[in-house]
Coordinates of C-alpha atoms in Angstrom, one line a residue:
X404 CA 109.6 77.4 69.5
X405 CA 108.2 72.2 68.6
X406 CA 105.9 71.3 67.4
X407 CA 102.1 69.1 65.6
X408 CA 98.0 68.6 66.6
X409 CA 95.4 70.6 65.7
X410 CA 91.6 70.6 64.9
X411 CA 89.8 72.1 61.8
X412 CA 88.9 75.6 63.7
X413 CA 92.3 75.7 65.0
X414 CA 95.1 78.1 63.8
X415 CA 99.0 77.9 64.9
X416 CA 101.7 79.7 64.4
X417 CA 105.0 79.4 66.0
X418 CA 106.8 80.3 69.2
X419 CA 110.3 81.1 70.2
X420 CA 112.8 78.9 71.1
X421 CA 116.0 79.9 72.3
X422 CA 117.2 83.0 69.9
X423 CA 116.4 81.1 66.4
X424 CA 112.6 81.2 65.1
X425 CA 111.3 76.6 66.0
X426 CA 110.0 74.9 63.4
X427 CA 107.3 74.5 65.8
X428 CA 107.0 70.8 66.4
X429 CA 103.1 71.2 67.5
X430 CA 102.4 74.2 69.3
X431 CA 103.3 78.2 68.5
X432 CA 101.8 81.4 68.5
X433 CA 97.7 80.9 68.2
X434 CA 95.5 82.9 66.5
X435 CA 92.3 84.5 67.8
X436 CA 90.8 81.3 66.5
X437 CA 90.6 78.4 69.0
X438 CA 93.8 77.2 71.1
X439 CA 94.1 73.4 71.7
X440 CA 95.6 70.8 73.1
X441 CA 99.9 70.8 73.8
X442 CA 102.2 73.1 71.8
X443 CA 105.4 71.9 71.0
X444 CA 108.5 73.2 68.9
X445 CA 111.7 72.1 67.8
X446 CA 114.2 74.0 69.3
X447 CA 117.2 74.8 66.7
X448 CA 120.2 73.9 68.0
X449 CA 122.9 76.9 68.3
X450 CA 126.8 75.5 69.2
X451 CA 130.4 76.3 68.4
X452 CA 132.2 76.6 65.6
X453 CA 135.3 74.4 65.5
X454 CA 138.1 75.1 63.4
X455 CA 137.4 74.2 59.7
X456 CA 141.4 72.6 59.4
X457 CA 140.3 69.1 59.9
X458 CA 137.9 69.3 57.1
X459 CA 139.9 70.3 54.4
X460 CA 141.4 68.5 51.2
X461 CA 143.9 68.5 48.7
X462 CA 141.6 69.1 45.4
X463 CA 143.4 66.4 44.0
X464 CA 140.8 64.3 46.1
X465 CA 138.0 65.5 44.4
X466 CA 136.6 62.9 41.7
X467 CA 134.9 64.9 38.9
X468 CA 133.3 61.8 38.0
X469 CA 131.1 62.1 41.1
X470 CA 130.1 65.8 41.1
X471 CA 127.9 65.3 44.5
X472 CA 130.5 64.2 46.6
X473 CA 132.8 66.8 45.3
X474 CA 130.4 69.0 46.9
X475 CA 131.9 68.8 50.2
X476 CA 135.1 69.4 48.9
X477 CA 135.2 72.5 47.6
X478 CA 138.4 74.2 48.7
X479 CA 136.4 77.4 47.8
X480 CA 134.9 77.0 51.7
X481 CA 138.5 77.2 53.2
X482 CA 138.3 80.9 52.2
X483 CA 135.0 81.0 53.9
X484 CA 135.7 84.5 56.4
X485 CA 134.2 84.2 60.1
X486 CA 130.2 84.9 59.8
X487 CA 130.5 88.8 61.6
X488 CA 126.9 89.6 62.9
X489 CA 125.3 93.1 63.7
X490 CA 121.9 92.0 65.9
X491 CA 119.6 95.1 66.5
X492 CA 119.9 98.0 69.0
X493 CA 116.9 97.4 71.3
X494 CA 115.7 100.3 73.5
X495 CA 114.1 99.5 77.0
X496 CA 111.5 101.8 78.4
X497 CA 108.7 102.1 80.6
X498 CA 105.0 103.4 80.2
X499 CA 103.4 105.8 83.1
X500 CA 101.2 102.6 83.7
X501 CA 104.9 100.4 84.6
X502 CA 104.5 98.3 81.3
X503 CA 108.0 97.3 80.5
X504 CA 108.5 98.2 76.5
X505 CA 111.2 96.9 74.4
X506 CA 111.5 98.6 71.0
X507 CA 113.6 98.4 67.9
X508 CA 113.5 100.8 65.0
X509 CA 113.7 99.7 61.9
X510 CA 113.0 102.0 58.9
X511 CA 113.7 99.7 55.6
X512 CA 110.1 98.9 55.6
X513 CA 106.9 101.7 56.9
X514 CA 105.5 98.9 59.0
X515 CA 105.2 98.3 62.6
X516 CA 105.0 95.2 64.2
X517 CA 103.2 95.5 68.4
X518 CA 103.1 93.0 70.8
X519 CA 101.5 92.8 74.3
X520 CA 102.1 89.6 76.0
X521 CA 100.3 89.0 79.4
X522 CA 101.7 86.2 81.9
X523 CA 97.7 84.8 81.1
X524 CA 97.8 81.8 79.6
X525 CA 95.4 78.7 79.9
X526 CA 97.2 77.6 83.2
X527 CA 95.2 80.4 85.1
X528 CA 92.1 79.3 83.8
X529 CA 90.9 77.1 87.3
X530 CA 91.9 80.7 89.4
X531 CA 89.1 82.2 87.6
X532 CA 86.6 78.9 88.4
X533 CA 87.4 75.2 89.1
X534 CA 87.1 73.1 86.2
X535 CA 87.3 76.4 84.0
X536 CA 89.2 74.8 81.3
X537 CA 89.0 76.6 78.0
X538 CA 88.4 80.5 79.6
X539 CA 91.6 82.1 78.3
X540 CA 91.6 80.4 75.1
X541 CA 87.5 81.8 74.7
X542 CA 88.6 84.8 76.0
X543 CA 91.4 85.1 73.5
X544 CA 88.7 84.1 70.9
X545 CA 86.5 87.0 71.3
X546 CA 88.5 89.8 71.5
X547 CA 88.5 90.6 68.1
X548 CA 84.8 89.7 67.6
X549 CA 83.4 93.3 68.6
X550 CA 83.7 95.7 70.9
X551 CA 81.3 97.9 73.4
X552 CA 81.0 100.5 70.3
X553 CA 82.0 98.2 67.5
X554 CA 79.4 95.0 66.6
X555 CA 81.8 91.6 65.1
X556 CA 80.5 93.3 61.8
X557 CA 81.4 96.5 62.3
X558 CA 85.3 95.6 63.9
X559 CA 86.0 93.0 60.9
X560 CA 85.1 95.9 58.4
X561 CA 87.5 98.3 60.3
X562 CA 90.5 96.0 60.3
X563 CA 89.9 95.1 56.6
X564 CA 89.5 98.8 55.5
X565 CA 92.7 99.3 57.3
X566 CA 94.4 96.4 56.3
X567 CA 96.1 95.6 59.4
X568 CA 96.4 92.3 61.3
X569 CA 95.0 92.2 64.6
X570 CA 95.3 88.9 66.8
X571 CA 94.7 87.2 70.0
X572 CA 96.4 84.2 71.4
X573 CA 96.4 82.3 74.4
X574 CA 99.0 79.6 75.3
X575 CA 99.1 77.4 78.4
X576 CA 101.7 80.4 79.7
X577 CA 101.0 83.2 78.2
X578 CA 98.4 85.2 76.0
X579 CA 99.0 87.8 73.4
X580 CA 97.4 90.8 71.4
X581 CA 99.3 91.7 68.6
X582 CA 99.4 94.3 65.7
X583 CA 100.9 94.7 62.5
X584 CA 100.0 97.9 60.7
X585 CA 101.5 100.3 57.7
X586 CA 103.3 103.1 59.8
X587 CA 102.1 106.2 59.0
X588 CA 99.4 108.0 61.1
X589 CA 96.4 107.3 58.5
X590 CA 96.0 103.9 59.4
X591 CA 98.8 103.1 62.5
X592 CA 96.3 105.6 64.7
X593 CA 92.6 104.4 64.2
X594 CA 94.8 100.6 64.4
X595 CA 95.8 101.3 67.8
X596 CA 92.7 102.9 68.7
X597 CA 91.1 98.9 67.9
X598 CA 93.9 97.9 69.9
X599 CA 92.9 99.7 72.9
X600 CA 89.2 99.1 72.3
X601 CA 89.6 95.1 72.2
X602 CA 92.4 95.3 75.3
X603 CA 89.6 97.5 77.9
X604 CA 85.8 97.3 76.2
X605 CA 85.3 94.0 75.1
X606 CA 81.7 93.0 74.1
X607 CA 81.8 89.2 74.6
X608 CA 78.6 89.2 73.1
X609 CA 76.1 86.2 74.7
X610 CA 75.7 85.1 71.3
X611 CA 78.7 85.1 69.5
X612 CA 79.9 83.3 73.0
X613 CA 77.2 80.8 72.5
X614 CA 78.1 80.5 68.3
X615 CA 81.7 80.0 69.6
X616 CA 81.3 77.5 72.2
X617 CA 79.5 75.5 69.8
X618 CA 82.3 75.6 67.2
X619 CA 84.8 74.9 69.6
X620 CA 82.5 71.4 70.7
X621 CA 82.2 70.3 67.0
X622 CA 86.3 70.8 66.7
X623 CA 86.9 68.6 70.1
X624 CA 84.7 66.0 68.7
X625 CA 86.6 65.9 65.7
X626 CA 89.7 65.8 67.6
X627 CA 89.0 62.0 68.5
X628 CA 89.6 61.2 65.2
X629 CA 93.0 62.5 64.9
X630 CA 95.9 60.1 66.8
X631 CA 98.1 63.1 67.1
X632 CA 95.6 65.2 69.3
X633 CA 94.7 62.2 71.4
X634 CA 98.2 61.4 71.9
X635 CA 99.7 64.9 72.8
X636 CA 96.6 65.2 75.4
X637 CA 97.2 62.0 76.8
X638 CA 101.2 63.3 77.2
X639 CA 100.2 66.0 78.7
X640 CA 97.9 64.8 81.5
X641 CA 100.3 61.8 81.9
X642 CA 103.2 64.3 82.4
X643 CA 101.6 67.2 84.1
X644 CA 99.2 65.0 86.6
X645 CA 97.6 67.9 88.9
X646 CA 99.5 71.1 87.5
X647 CA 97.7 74.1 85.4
X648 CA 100.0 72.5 82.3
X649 CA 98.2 69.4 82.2
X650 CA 95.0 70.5 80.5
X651 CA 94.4 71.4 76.8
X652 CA 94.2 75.1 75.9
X653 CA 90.8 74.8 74.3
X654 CA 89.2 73.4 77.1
X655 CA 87.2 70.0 77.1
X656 CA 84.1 68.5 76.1
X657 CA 82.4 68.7 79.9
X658 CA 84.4 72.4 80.4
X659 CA 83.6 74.4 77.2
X660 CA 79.9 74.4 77.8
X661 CA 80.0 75.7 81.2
X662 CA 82.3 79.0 79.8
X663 CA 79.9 82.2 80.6
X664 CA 80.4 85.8 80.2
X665 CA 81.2 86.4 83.5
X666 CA 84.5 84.2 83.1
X667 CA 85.5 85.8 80.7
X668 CA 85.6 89.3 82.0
X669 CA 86.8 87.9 85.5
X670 CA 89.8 86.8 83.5
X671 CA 90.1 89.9 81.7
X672 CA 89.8 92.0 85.1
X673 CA 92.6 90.1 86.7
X674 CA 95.2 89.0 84.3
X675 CA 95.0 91.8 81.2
X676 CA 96.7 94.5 83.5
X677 CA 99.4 96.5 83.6
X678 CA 101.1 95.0 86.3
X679 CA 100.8 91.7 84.4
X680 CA 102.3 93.0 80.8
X681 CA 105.5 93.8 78.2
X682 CA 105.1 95.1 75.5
X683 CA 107.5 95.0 72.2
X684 CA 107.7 97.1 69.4
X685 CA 109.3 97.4 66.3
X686 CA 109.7 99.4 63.2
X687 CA 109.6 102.4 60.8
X688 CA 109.2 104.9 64.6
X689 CA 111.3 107.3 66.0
X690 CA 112.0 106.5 69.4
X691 CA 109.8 109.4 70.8
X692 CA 107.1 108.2 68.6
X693 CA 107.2 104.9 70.0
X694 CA 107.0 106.3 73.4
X695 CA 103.5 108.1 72.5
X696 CA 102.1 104.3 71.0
X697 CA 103.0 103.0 73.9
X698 CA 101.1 105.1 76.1
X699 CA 98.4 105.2 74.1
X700 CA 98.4 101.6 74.0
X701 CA 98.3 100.5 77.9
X702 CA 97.1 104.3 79.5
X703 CA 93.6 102.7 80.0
X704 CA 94.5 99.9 81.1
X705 CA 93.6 98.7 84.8
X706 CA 97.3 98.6 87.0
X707 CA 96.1 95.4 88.6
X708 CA 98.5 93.3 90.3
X709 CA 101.2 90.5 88.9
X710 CA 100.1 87.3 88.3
X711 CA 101.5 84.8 91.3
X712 CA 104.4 82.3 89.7
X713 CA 103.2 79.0 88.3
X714 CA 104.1 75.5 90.2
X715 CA 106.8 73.7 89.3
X716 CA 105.5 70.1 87.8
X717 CA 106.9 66.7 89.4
X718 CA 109.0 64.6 87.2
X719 CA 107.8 61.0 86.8
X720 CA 109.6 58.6 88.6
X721 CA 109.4 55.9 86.6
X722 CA 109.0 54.5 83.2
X723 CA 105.0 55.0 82.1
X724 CA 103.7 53.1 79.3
X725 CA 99.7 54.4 77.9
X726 CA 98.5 53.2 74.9
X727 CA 95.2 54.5 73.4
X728 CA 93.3 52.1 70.8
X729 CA 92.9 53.6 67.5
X730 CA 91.7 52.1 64.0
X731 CA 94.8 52.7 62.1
X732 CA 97.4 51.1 59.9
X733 CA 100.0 53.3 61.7
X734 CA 100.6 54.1 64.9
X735 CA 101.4 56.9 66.7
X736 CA 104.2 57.2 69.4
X737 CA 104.7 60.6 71.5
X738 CA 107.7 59.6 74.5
X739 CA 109.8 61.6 76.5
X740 CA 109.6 63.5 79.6
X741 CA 109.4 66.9 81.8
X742 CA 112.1 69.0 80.4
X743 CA 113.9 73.1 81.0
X744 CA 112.0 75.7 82.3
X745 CA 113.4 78.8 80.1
X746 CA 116.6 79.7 81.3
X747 CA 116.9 83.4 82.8
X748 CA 120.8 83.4 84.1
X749 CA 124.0 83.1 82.1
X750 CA 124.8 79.6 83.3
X751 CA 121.5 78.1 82.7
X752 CA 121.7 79.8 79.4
X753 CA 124.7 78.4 78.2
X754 CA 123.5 74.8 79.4
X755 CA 120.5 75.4 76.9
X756 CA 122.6 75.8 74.1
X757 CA 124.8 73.3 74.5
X758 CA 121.5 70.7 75.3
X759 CA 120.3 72.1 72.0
X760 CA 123.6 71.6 70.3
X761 CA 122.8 67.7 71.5
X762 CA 119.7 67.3 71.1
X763 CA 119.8 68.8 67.2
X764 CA 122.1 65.8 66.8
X765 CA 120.6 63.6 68.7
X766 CA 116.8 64.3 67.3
X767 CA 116.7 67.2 64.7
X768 CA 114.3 67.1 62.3
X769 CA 116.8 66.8 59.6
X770 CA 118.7 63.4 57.5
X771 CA 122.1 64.2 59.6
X772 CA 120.2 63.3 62.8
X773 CA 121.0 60.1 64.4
X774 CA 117.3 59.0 65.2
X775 CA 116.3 60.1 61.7
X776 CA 119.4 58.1 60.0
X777 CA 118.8 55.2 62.0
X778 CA 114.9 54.8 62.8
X779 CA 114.0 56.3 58.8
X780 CA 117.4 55.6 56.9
X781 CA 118.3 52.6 58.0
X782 CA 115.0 50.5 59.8
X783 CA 112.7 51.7 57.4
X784 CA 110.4 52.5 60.1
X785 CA 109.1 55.6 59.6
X786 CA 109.3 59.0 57.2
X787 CA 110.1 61.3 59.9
X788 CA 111.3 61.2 63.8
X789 CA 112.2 64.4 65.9
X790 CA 112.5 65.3 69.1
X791 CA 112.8 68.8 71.2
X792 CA 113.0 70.7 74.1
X793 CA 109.6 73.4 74.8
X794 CA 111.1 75.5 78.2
X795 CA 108.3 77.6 79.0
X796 CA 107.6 79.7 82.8
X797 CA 107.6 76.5 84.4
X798 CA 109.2 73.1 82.9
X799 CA 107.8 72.0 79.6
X800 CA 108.0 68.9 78.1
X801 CA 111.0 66.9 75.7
X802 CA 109.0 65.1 73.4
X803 CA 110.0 62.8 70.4
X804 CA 107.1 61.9 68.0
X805 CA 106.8 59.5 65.2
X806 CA 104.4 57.8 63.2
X807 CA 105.1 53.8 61.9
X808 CA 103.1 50.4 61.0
X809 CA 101.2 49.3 63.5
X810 CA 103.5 45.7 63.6
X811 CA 106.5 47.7 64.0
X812 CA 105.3 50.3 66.6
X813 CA 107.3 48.3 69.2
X814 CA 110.7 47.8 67.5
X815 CA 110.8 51.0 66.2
X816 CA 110.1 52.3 69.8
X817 CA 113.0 49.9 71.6
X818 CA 115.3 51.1 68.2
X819 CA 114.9 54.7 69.7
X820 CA 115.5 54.2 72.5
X821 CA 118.8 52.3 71.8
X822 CA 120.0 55.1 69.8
X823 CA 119.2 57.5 72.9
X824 CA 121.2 55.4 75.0
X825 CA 124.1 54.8 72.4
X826 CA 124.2 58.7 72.2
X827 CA 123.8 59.2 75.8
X828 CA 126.5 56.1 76.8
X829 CA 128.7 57.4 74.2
X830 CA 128.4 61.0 73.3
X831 CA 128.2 62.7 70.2
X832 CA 131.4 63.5 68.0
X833 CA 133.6 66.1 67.4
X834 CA 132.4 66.7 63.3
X835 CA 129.0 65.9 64.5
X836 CA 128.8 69.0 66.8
X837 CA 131.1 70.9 63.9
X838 CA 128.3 70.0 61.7
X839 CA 125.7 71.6 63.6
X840 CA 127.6 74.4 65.0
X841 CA 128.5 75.5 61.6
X842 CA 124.3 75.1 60.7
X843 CA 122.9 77.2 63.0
X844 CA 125.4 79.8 63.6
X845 CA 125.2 80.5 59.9
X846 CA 121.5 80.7 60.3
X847 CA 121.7 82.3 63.3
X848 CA 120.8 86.1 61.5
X849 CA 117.7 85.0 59.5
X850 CA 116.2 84.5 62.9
X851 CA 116.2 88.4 63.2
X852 CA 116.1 89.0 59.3
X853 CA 112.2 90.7 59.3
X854 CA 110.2 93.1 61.5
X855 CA 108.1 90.1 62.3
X856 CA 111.1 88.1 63.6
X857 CA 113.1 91.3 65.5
X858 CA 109.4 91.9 67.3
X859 CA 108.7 88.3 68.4
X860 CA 112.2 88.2 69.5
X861 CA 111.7 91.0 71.5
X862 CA 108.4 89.7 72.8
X863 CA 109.9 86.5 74.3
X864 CA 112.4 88.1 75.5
X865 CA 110.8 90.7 77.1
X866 CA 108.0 88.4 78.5
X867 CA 110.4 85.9 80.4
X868 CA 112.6 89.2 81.4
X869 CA 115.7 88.3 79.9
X870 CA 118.5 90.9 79.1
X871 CA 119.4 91.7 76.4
X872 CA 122.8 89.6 75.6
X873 CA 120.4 86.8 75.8
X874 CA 120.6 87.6 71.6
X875 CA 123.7 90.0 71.8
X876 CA 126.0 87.0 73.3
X877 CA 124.3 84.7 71.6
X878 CA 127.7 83.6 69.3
X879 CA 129.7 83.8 72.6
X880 CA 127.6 81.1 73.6
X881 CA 128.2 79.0 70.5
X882 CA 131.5 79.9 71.0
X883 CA 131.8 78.5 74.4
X884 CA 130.1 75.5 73.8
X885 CA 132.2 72.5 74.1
X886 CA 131.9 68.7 73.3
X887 CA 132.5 67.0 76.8
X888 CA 129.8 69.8 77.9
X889 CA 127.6 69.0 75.4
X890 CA 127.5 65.1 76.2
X891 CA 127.5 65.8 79.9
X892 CA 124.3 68.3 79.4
X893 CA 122.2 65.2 77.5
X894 CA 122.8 63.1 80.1
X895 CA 122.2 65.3 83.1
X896 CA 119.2 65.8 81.2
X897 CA 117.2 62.9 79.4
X898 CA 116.6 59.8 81.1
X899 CA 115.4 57.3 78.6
X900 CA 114.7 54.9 81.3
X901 CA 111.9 56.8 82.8
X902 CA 110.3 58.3 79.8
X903 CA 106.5 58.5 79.5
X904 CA 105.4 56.6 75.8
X905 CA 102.0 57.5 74.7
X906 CA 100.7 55.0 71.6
X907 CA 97.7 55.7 69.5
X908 CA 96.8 52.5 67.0
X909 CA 95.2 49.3 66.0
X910 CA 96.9 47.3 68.6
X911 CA 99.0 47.7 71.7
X912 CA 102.6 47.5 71.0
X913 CA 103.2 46.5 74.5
X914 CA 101.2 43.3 74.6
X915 CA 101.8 42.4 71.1
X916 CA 105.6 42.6 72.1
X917 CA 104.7 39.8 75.2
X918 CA 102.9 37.8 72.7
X919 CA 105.3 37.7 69.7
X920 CA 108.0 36.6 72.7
X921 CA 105.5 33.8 73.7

């Protein structure tokens, strides 16, 4: 869920898009290691399938002389039978404490997968202090460094005796514990009981506070010398201005050192309650059973009260053009603009899918996309080129990144741009959207094809509150999704003409432009 920048002490994995697990184009879900800067993924593109008719050939076409282009004629396909797919059976319930659970039992493997997302992320760090940037990311951090009855030694002996995997993440929305352990009670007990003791006795030890803040400097330094971190920071406080989006997750260089204890446990007080949580489980548990974990796992915590909703961010008005100087032979270009916040209600739902649909053939990461044919194929201006769409509480970003020579920053900048406008002037085509329909419906199961999938599935959908034929109508969607609804869903919603372009190189591609028309 798109995606990517990060610094040496950094870990990322990804978020959820819409149904189908991103390929994370920069930011996804973070490790108990040190959140930064923007998170980005590509969302996959789910559409209609069209019928197959128009595709079809006599074999007599086929050249067996050219065995590669026979590929796409293999009448075997026409026999192809319509993809039927079974998605889980999720069970909804709620814990004496009001924590909404979502559970899904699944018995092939004796695993279970937890996850407790709190509406926490790195946007509510300035509620706790002004200019508290980097709070929920620390707090995150120390979690799983020790406990009031458990020193860092101590709990990272536990978890490795157990073998389990026990995380905390904090995203600019959102922050999340998460478990995975073997299922039966030998080791799925004592890992809850950790669970529970990171989640309501924290040590945040003054130390290991003082050993991490230090870390987390030394990585921000470094972080200057990577173009990709400078320009997704720079997007983001272009884009974002005055709202909570528009600072890095990890904090800064003149926030991290003012991070105290007392932050920390002010953040926990206030946003890791009950009234602030979801919960999502899945695997080898009887329903019942799952019923005692979850009480087990949020009876101690404090009820609290629900975090207030984030702002919505104001969308630039104009084109904005920043360039930040770099010594590089290549440059780095980040453009686009605010984008979706996720989509909660059946309509806004079906206008994500088909803006995906679009925007897969507009600026998937794959050799069918236009950008990538054109800007890659055909300019020779770069290896790679994609774009996508992160909808988050409030509006993310659409971002499309590259990398090219520094001399041909600014024509492969106006090239992109001209194939944005081509595509938005003209629309995609009929076996363009065939194309991709027939993609991602296919691939549509695998995004549910492990515990680890089902549960952050469930997670996501659980956190933004969405029902469940988000994922059970999911082909209907596809389904519905039609070209002239497609096309009219791109251009309601990029606007080329107003895009922020951040630049990270040798030179400005800007002025070099003015001077090369001179």
């Amino acid at each position: 869920m798109t995606q990517k920048t990060s610094i040496p002490i950094i870990k990322k994995t990804p978020r959820h898009k819409d149904i189908k697990q991103s390929k994370p184009t920069r930011k996804s879900y973070l490790s108990a290691s040190i959140v930064v800067g923007l998170t980005t993924f590509i969302t996959p593109a789910y559409a209609d399938s069209v019928g197959a008719e128009e595709y079809r050939e006599p074999a007599a076409a086929v050249d067996a002389n050219a065995p590669i282009a026979a590929l796409s004629k293999l009448t075997s396909l026409n026999n192809v039978k319509p993809l039927q797919v079974t998605v889980p059976t999720i069970e909804h319930f709620k814990t004496t404490a009001g924590v909404p659970v979502s559970f899904v039992r699944a018995t092939t493997l004796p695993i279970v997968d937890i996850d407790l997302r709190f509406n926490a992320g790195s946007a509510r760090d300035a509620n706790i202090r002004s200019n508290g940037f980097g709070i929920a990311n620390m707090t995150a951090t120390m979690l799983t460094q020790g406990t009031e009855s458990l020193s860092e030694d101590d709990f990272t002996r536990a978890v490795e005796t157990l073998g389990v995997q026990l995380n905390s993440s904090a995203y600019k929305d959102m922050f999340i514990v998460s478990l995975r352990s073997l299922s039966d009670d030998e080791h799925l007990l004592p890992a809850v009981d950790l669970m529970t003791q990171i989640l309501t006795k924290p040590n945040f030890d003054q130390s290991i506070l003082a050993r991490n803040k230090a870390r987390l400097l030394v990585g921000l330094q470094q972080q200057k010398q990577d173009p990709n971190s400078l320009a997704s920071l720079a997007f983001d406080e272009a884009l974002y201005g005055s709202h909570p989006y528009a600072h890095p997750s990890s904090g800064t260089l003149d926030t991290v050192p003012s991070i105290e204890r007392e932050d920390l446990t002010d953040f926990q007080d206030r946003y890791l309650v009950a009234a602030n949580a979801s919960l999502a489980m899945t695997g080898n548990l009887t329903l019942a059973q799952a019923k005692k974990l979850a009480e087990d796992i949020t009876a101690n915590l404090p009820k609290g009260v629900a975090a207030d909703a984030l702002p919505e961010p104001r969308p630039l008005t104009q084109a904005q053009h920043i360039h930040i100087p770099f010594p590089s032979t290549q440059t780095t270009v980040l453009m686009g603009q605010l984008g979706n916040k996720r989509a909660t209600d059946p309509q806004a739902q079906q206008q994500q899918t088909n803006f995906a649909v679009g925007n897969e053939v507009l600026a998937g990461g794959n050799f069918n996309a236009r950008l990538m044919t054109e800007i890659r194929q055909n300019l020779g201006y770069t290896y790679g080129i994609s774009g996508s769409m992160n909808p988050m509480l409030a509006r993310g970003p659409y971002q499309i990144g590259f990398s090219t020579r520094n001399d041909k920053a600014r024509d492969a900048i106006d090239a992109s741009l001209a194939v944005i406008d081509d595509t938005l002037d003209s629309g995609i085509t009929s076996n363009e959207m065939r194309l991709t329909t027939d993609n991602m419906k296919n691939s549509f199961p695998m995004g549910f094809a492990s515990n680890a999938g089902i549960n952050g599935l469930l997670g996501m959908m659980n956190f933004y509150q969405l029902p469940d034929n988000y994922l059970t109508d999911y082909i209907t969607r596809i389904d519905n999704v039609k070209l002239s609804g497609v096309n009219q869903t791109l251009r309601n919603t990029l606007e080329p003409d107003k895009f922020l372009i951040v630049t990270v190189g040798q030179d400005d591609p800007w002025k070099n432009k003015e001077m090369h028309a001179e």
